[in-house]
């Protein structure tokens, strides 16, 4: 912690998610009643307008300045993509600095390796924001996996496709619905990853890792996106008393893990039929506690920043516990 007892944060990225985190940190959002100081915000382009405007005095394009400052207590990675995010995250972990990431592509691809590096350097890697936005599904999975046996996990876990399918139910064509999702910031300029089910498969890899302790390569998951879903399919589903949803699911089967992502006709009374627009829903089936459903806001600036603030809280709590243990044993 800083000399004034503040937790010092180095933030990588100030786009949709990073700006939400910066907003909270710059507006005095305390974590476990500890003040938090935003030291640096790494971006590519210093001249871009930013919100909040007060973030400008923290901006830098020099990654070494952020990663090598010994005052930085925690790195929050909101850059996205595989590289250079992977390099930056690993460098921080190798310095023993805890890292919080919102990056599902990175965690799905390198999570196993990065967790091993974190263990080796006695630090932490946290990524609640990578799956389910504000819904604390990874936290819940960790808890259930330690207390029970998880039989299956799945959900409606991609906000863009859910938004598109909801808009198609309201009469828009696929193209119009994609443009609508882009205009509200849920779909990226190039929505391939969402429409082809890649984003859902990457998130499913992370869910599987926590549920079953196995890092399944995301590109080995049987996957079909929503490009082939037509307005006629949506109307036919409605006549059958169902709704078309992109469902990702995984279960243990005869010692293996069966995992799939694909458009599914979901009965209206099933929990996966309910989420609209950017909402997500998850179902976790356990051997002893039965099925648990959790749902809520799955994407966007505020929802994702909320998950990151929760991870910051955990990092601070574990640092406080470690230092109080060291005081007790001194
Ligand atoms: N958007 C969501 O609702 C959401 C929800 C959950 C998780 N996520 C995840 O959160 C991460 C960030 O998503 P986002 O939507 O916030 O992305 P974004 O809006 O594109 O923002 C990316 C930020 O990272 C900076 N950046 C990118 N590459 C960089 C580099 N090489 N060096 C320095 N800065 C770099 C960009 O700088 P400039 O501003 O200068 O270009 C920008 O500020 C992704 O992993 C995404 O999957 C997003």
XYZ file of C-alpha atoms and ligand atoms in Angstrom:
378
model
C 0.000 0.000 0.000
C 1.002 3.620 -0.588
C 2.501 5.694 2.280
C -0.991 7.078 2.970
C -2.365 3.510 3.108
C -3.969 3.678 -0.351
C -4.086 0.698 -2.710
C -2.220 1.803 -5.852
C -3.716 0.620 -9.158
C -2.129 0.474 -12.619
C -4.901 0.221 -15.212
C -4.194 -1.159 -18.694
C -6.807 0.112 -21.168
C -9.395 2.877 -20.989
C -12.102 1.758 -23.405
C -15.625 0.622 -22.489
C -14.531 -1.364 -19.425
C -11.352 0.480 -18.413
C -13.120 3.852 -18.404
C -15.787 2.407 -16.099
C -13.091 1.234 -13.694
C -11.262 4.581 -13.913
C -14.519 6.390 -13.206
C -15.057 4.469 -9.986
C -11.463 4.753 -8.824
C -11.236 8.482 -9.557
C -14.469 9.178 -7.753
C -13.211 7.913 -4.450
C -14.739 4.430 -4.527
C -13.074 2.804 -1.491
C -12.339 -0.936 -1.443
C -12.868 -2.558 2.002
C -12.829 1.088 3.278
C -9.254 1.405 1.989
C -8.654 4.391 -0.281
C -7.610 3.486 -3.808
C -5.224 5.557 -5.921
C -5.218 5.249 -9.700
C -1.558 5.753 -10.632
C -1.487 5.060 -14.381
C -3.871 4.331 -17.230
C -2.197 2.726 -20.256
C -3.682 3.576 -23.688
C -2.509 3.653 -27.308
C -3.696 7.131 -28.232
C -3.250 10.007 -25.777
C -5.243 12.437 -27.928
C -8.572 10.562 -27.835
C -11.336 12.189 -25.775
C -11.953 10.209 -22.557
C -14.681 9.910 -19.990
C -14.190 10.765 -17.188
C -12.078 13.718 -18.376
C -10.103 13.595 -15.109
C -8.477 10.372 -16.391
C -6.296 12.405 -18.814
C -3.694 13.305 -16.181
C -3.154 9.571 -15.510
C -2.719 8.457 -19.118
C 0.480 6.966 -20.454
C 1.527 5.007 -23.515
C 4.608 3.606 -21.753
C 3.808 0.143 -20.480
C 7.117 -0.198 -18.606
C 6.251 2.856 -16.556
C 3.159 1.012 -15.294
C 4.604 -2.484 -14.938
C 7.930 -1.478 -13.365
C 6.754 1.039 -10.789
C 7.273 -0.670 -7.399
C 4.498 1.465 -5.911
C 1.834 -0.251 -8.045
C 0.016 -2.817 -5.862
C -2.278 -4.303 -8.500
C -2.628 -4.310 -12.288
C -6.098 -4.231 -13.869
C -6.001 -5.432 -17.497
C -8.781 -4.118 -19.763
C -6.927 -4.054 -23.097
C -8.486 -7.169 -24.608
C -7.080 -9.647 -27.155
C -4.197 -12.056 -26.721
C -1.108 -9.952 -27.332
C 0.271 -7.779 -25.915
C -2.133 -8.390 -22.996
C -0.624 -11.836 -22.270
C 2.901 -10.419 -22.139
C 1.892 -7.577 -19.825
C -0.094 -9.812 -17.474
C 2.705 -12.372 -17.218
C 5.306 -9.648 -16.605
C 3.252 -8.254 -13.713
C 2.700 -11.699 -12.187
C 6.434 -12.448 -12.441
C 7.040 -9.347 -10.333
C 4.631 -10.789 -7.751
C 1.971 -8.159 -8.544
C -1.653 -9.379 -8.475
C -3.506 -9.005 -11.772
C -7.226 -8.577 -12.428
C -8.327 -9.165 -16.019
C -11.622 -8.743 -17.885
C -10.167 -10.534 -20.908
C -11.928 -13.844 -21.701
C -9.847 -14.412 -24.859
C -6.667 -14.185 -22.802
C -7.898 -16.324 -19.909
C -9.385 -19.001 -22.191
C -6.146 -19.243 -24.168
C -3.531 -18.732 -21.452
C -5.399 -19.062 -18.146
C -3.756 -22.329 -17.161
C -0.248 -21.011 -17.788
C -0.917 -17.635 -16.140
C -2.415 -19.278 -13.051
C 0.729 -21.422 -12.772
C 2.909 -18.305 -13.037
C 0.789 -16.597 -10.374
C 1.243 -19.585 -8.036
C 4.986 -19.716 -8.739
C 5.389 -16.030 -7.850
C 2.993 -16.258 -4.886
C 0.508 -13.800 -6.267
C -3.025 -13.866 -7.713
C -4.765 -13.720 -11.059
C -8.450 -12.829 -10.874
C -10.902 -12.644 -13.784
C -14.498 -12.493 -12.559
C -15.232 -9.793 -15.182
C -14.280 -12.143 -18.027
C -17.549 -14.108 -17.745
C -21.039 -12.869 -16.961
C -20.414 -9.147 -16.397
C -21.865 -8.198 -13.027
C -23.017 -11.757 -12.258
C -20.594 -13.358 -9.770
C -20.760 -16.737 -11.519
C -17.063 -17.631 -11.277
C -17.083 -16.872 -7.558
C -20.114 -19.116 -7.189
C -18.559 -21.916 -9.256
C -15.368 -21.858 -7.164
C -17.455 -22.095 -4.040
C -19.644 -24.922 -5.344
C -16.715 -26.869 -6.803
C -15.020 -26.852 -3.404
C -18.177 -27.832 -1.503
C -19.997 -30.177 -3.892
C -19.555 -32.044 -7.162
C -20.551 -30.060 -10.227
C -22.365 -32.184 -12.790
C -23.029 -29.566 -15.453
C -22.673 -25.870 -16.110
C -24.149 -23.738 -18.853
C -26.005 -20.671 -19.819
C -26.869 -17.818 -22.093
C -23.465 -16.206 -21.799
C -22.966 -13.962 -24.808
C -24.696 -10.596 -24.520
C -24.283 -9.549 -28.154
C -26.033 -12.587 -29.621
C -28.701 -12.409 -26.941
C -29.307 -8.774 -27.843
C -29.460 -9.662 -31.545
C -31.897 -12.557 -30.978
C -34.088 -10.372 -28.718
C -34.235 -7.687 -31.426
C -35.090 -10.316 -34.060
C -38.005 -11.437 -31.849
C -39.150 -7.812 -32.026
C -39.158 -8.006 -35.852
C -35.672 -6.808 -36.902
C -33.613 -8.692 -39.497
C -30.234 -10.176 -38.472
C -28.340 -7.248 -40.060
C -30.571 -4.626 -38.463
C -30.283 -6.375 -35.092
C -26.465 -6.501 -35.321
C -26.407 -2.763 -36.128
C -28.715 -2.112 -33.150
C -26.373 -4.096 -30.875
C -23.398 -2.105 -32.209
C -25.182 1.203 -31.618
C -25.674 0.431 -27.911
C -22.070 -0.776 -27.532
C -22.730 -4.521 -27.108
C -21.416 -5.639 -30.475
C -17.942 -4.747 -31.700
C -17.325 -3.192 -35.128
C -16.337 -6.706 -36.232
C -18.867 -8.967 -34.467
C -17.412 -12.290 -35.771
C -16.309 -13.495 -32.347
C -19.814 -13.085 -30.954
C -21.895 -14.198 -33.957
C -19.775 -17.313 -34.558
C -19.916 -18.411 -30.924
C -16.178 -17.869 -30.301
C -16.759 -15.550 -27.346
C -19.229 -18.052 -25.834
C -16.766 -20.932 -26.341
C -13.982 -18.952 -24.650
C -16.244 -18.215 -21.695
C -17.317 -21.859 -21.570
C -13.635 -22.886 -21.362
C -13.325 -20.701 -18.250
C -16.539 -22.103 -16.719
C -15.304 -25.657 -17.375
C -11.922 -24.920 -15.795
C -13.575 -23.761 -12.584
C -16.304 -26.407 -12.576
C -14.235 -29.457 -13.531
C -10.608 -28.392 -13.035
C -9.717 -28.939 -16.721
C -8.613 -26.271 -19.183
C -10.388 -27.389 -22.349
C -9.006 -25.674 -25.496
C -11.847 -23.321 -26.505
C -11.456 -24.227 -30.182
C -12.063 -27.906 -29.388
C -15.596 -27.098 -28.239
C -18.312 -28.101 -30.739
C -19.551 -24.690 -31.796
C -22.213 -23.130 -33.980
C -23.006 -19.410 -33.937
C -26.238 -17.617 -34.788
C -25.542 -16.524 -38.381
C -27.876 -19.188 -39.758
C -30.776 -18.237 -37.471
C -33.525 -16.577 -39.506
C -36.575 -14.533 -38.594
C -38.591 -17.599 -39.720
C -36.743 -19.801 -37.180
C -37.627 -17.303 -34.456
C -41.290 -17.289 -35.515
C -41.364 -21.122 -35.655
C -39.848 -21.292 -32.163
C -42.540 -18.937 -30.901
C -45.292 -21.163 -32.357
C -43.750 -24.120 -30.476
C -43.767 -22.191 -27.179
C -39.991 -21.810 -27.241
C -37.391 -19.074 -27.786
C -34.120 -19.319 -29.757
C -31.103 -18.685 -27.514
C -27.375 -19.222 -27.994
C -26.719 -21.770 -25.243
C -23.274 -22.835 -24.031
C -23.168 -25.938 -21.891
C -20.804 -28.538 -20.514
C -21.256 -31.713 -18.518
C -19.134 -34.572 -17.327
C -19.890 -37.723 -19.323
C -18.150 -41.037 -18.673
C -14.962 -39.393 -17.486
C -14.921 -36.863 -20.349
C -16.312 -33.362 -20.653
C -18.972 -32.811 -23.305
C -19.116 -29.110 -24.191
C -21.142 -27.355 -26.889
C -22.181 -23.885 -28.018
C -25.144 -23.480 -30.347
C -28.558 -21.950 -31.039
C -31.178 -23.853 -29.056
C -34.974 -23.815 -28.854
C -35.518 -23.165 -25.157
C -38.968 -23.749 -23.565
C -40.407 -20.503 -22.209
C -40.469 -21.825 -18.646
C -36.725 -22.638 -18.681
C -34.389 -20.115 -16.968
C -32.422 -19.688 -20.241
C -35.522 -18.290 -21.990
C -35.791 -15.286 -19.683
C -32.670 -13.153 -20.339
C -33.240 -10.375 -22.864
C -30.759 -8.028 -24.503
C -27.475 -7.964 -22.565
C -28.723 -10.147 -19.737
C -27.065 -13.507 -19.091
C -28.301 -16.567 -17.172
C -26.294 -19.489 -15.793
C -27.369 -22.858 -14.484
C -25.062 -24.978 -12.352
C -26.167 -28.546 -11.617
C -24.580 -30.090 -8.536
C -24.744 -33.598 -7.095
C -25.924 -32.649 -3.606
C -27.314 -29.114 -3.716
C -29.408 -29.541 -6.881
C -29.538 -26.864 -9.547
C -28.631 -23.257 -8.973
C -29.614 -20.465 -11.353
C -28.038 -17.041 -11.421
C -28.902 -14.228 -13.834
C -28.323 -10.533 -14.409
C -26.501 -7.951 -16.445
C -23.855 -9.704 -18.550
C -21.942 -6.882 -20.259
C -21.366 -3.167 -20.510
C -19.283 -0.563 -18.744
C -20.960 -0.536 -15.349
C -21.654 -4.270 -15.012
C -18.096 -5.217 -15.926
C -16.530 -2.528 -13.761
C -18.598 -3.873 -10.835
C -17.018 -7.326 -11.255
C -13.542 -5.767 -11.329
C -14.262 -3.816 -8.150
C -15.230 -7.116 -6.504
C -11.891 -8.637 -7.542
C -10.052 -5.570 -6.201
C -11.844 -6.123 -2.920
C -10.614 -9.759 -2.853
C -7.030 -8.764 -3.686
C -7.003 -6.232 -0.893
C -8.600 -8.665 1.539
C -6.011 -11.361 0.836
C -3.182 -8.788 1.134
C -4.595 -7.640 4.477
C -4.923 -11.239 5.686
C -1.340 -12.058 4.622
C 0.081 -8.995 6.347
C -1.912 -9.646 9.542
C -0.697 -13.270 9.518
C 2.869 -12.023 9.090
C 2.347 -9.624 12.032
C 0.980 -12.466 14.189
C 3.910 -14.753 13.317
C 6.576 -12.004 13.644
N -17.276 -4.273 -23.397
C -17.854 -5.134 -22.552
O -19.056 -5.065 -22.265
C -17.018 -6.210 -21.901
C -17.611 -7.035 -20.933
C -16.830 -8.004 -20.277
C -15.490 -8.132 -20.612
N -14.964 -7.343 -21.588
C -13.537 -7.512 -21.897
O -12.825 -6.384 -21.419
C -11.697 -6.133 -22.253
C -11.750 -4.694 -22.748
O -12.932 -4.534 -23.537
P -13.433 -3.079 -23.967
O -14.786 -3.283 -24.534
O -13.260 -2.106 -22.841
O -12.376 -2.753 -25.150
P -12.125 -1.359 -25.849
O -13.271 -0.448 -25.647
O -11.673 -1.652 -27.225
O -10.872 -0.738 -25.040
C -9.570 -1.234 -25.132
C -8.613 -0.255 -24.454
O -7.312 -0.819 -24.425
C -6.376 0.082 -25.006
N -5.406 -0.711 -25.753
C -5.651 -1.695 -26.655
N -4.509 -2.208 -27.110
C -3.511 -1.561 -26.468
C -2.092 -1.618 -26.514
N -1.456 -2.470 -27.318
N -1.388 -0.788 -25.706
C -2.017 0.072 -24.901
N -3.359 0.198 -24.813
C -4.086 -0.603 -25.585
C -7.169 0.985 -25.940
O -6.470 2.218 -26.053
P -7.046 3.452 -26.941
O -8.269 3.901 -26.192
O -5.966 4.469 -26.938
O -7.363 2.874 -28.279
C -8.499 1.095 -25.173
O -8.422 2.131 -24.221
C -11.773 -7.193 -23.371
O -10.967 -8.274 -23.017
C -13.232 -7.601 -23.376
O -13.414 -8.921 -23.853
C -15.684 -6.376 -22.223
